Amino acid sequence: MNSQKFIAFKEGKPGDLELNELAGKIVAKWNNLGLQLGICQDVLNEIETNGKDRPYEMLLRWRDT
């Protein structure tokens, strides 16, 4: 029995609800993920200081760049 995993990629930009769902899963690591997504540390610091829902705001910045 050969079990293979298939990975599917969504085309286009993720919607707000998709980002919100993902944000709930990355709460502890949102800053590190932001760096991996190419968001500069200055922007991440601004989100950390002023953001209410930091993981979601980080994902919005990533999506909208």
Coordinates of C-alpha atoms in Angstrom, one line a residue, residues 14-34:
P14 CA -6.2 34.6 0.7
G15 CA -9.4 36.2 2.0
D16 CA -9.9 37.9 5.3
L17 CA -11.6 34.9 6.8
E18 CA -8.8 32.6 5.7
L19 CA -6.2 34.9 7.2
N20 CA -8.2 35.1 10.5
E21 CA -8.3 31.3 10.7
L22 CA -4.5 31.1 10.0
A23 CA -3.8 33.8 12.5
G24 CA -5.4 31.7 15.2
K25 CA -2.9 28.9 14.5
I26 CA 0.2 31.0 14.5
V27 CA -0.3 33.1 17.7
A28 CA 3.0 31.9 19.3
K29 CA 5.2 32.3 16.2
W30 CA 3.7 35.2 14.3
N31 CA 6.9 37.3 14.6
N32 CA 9.2 34.6 13.3
L33 CA 6.8 33.7 10.5
G34 CA 6.6 37.4 9.5

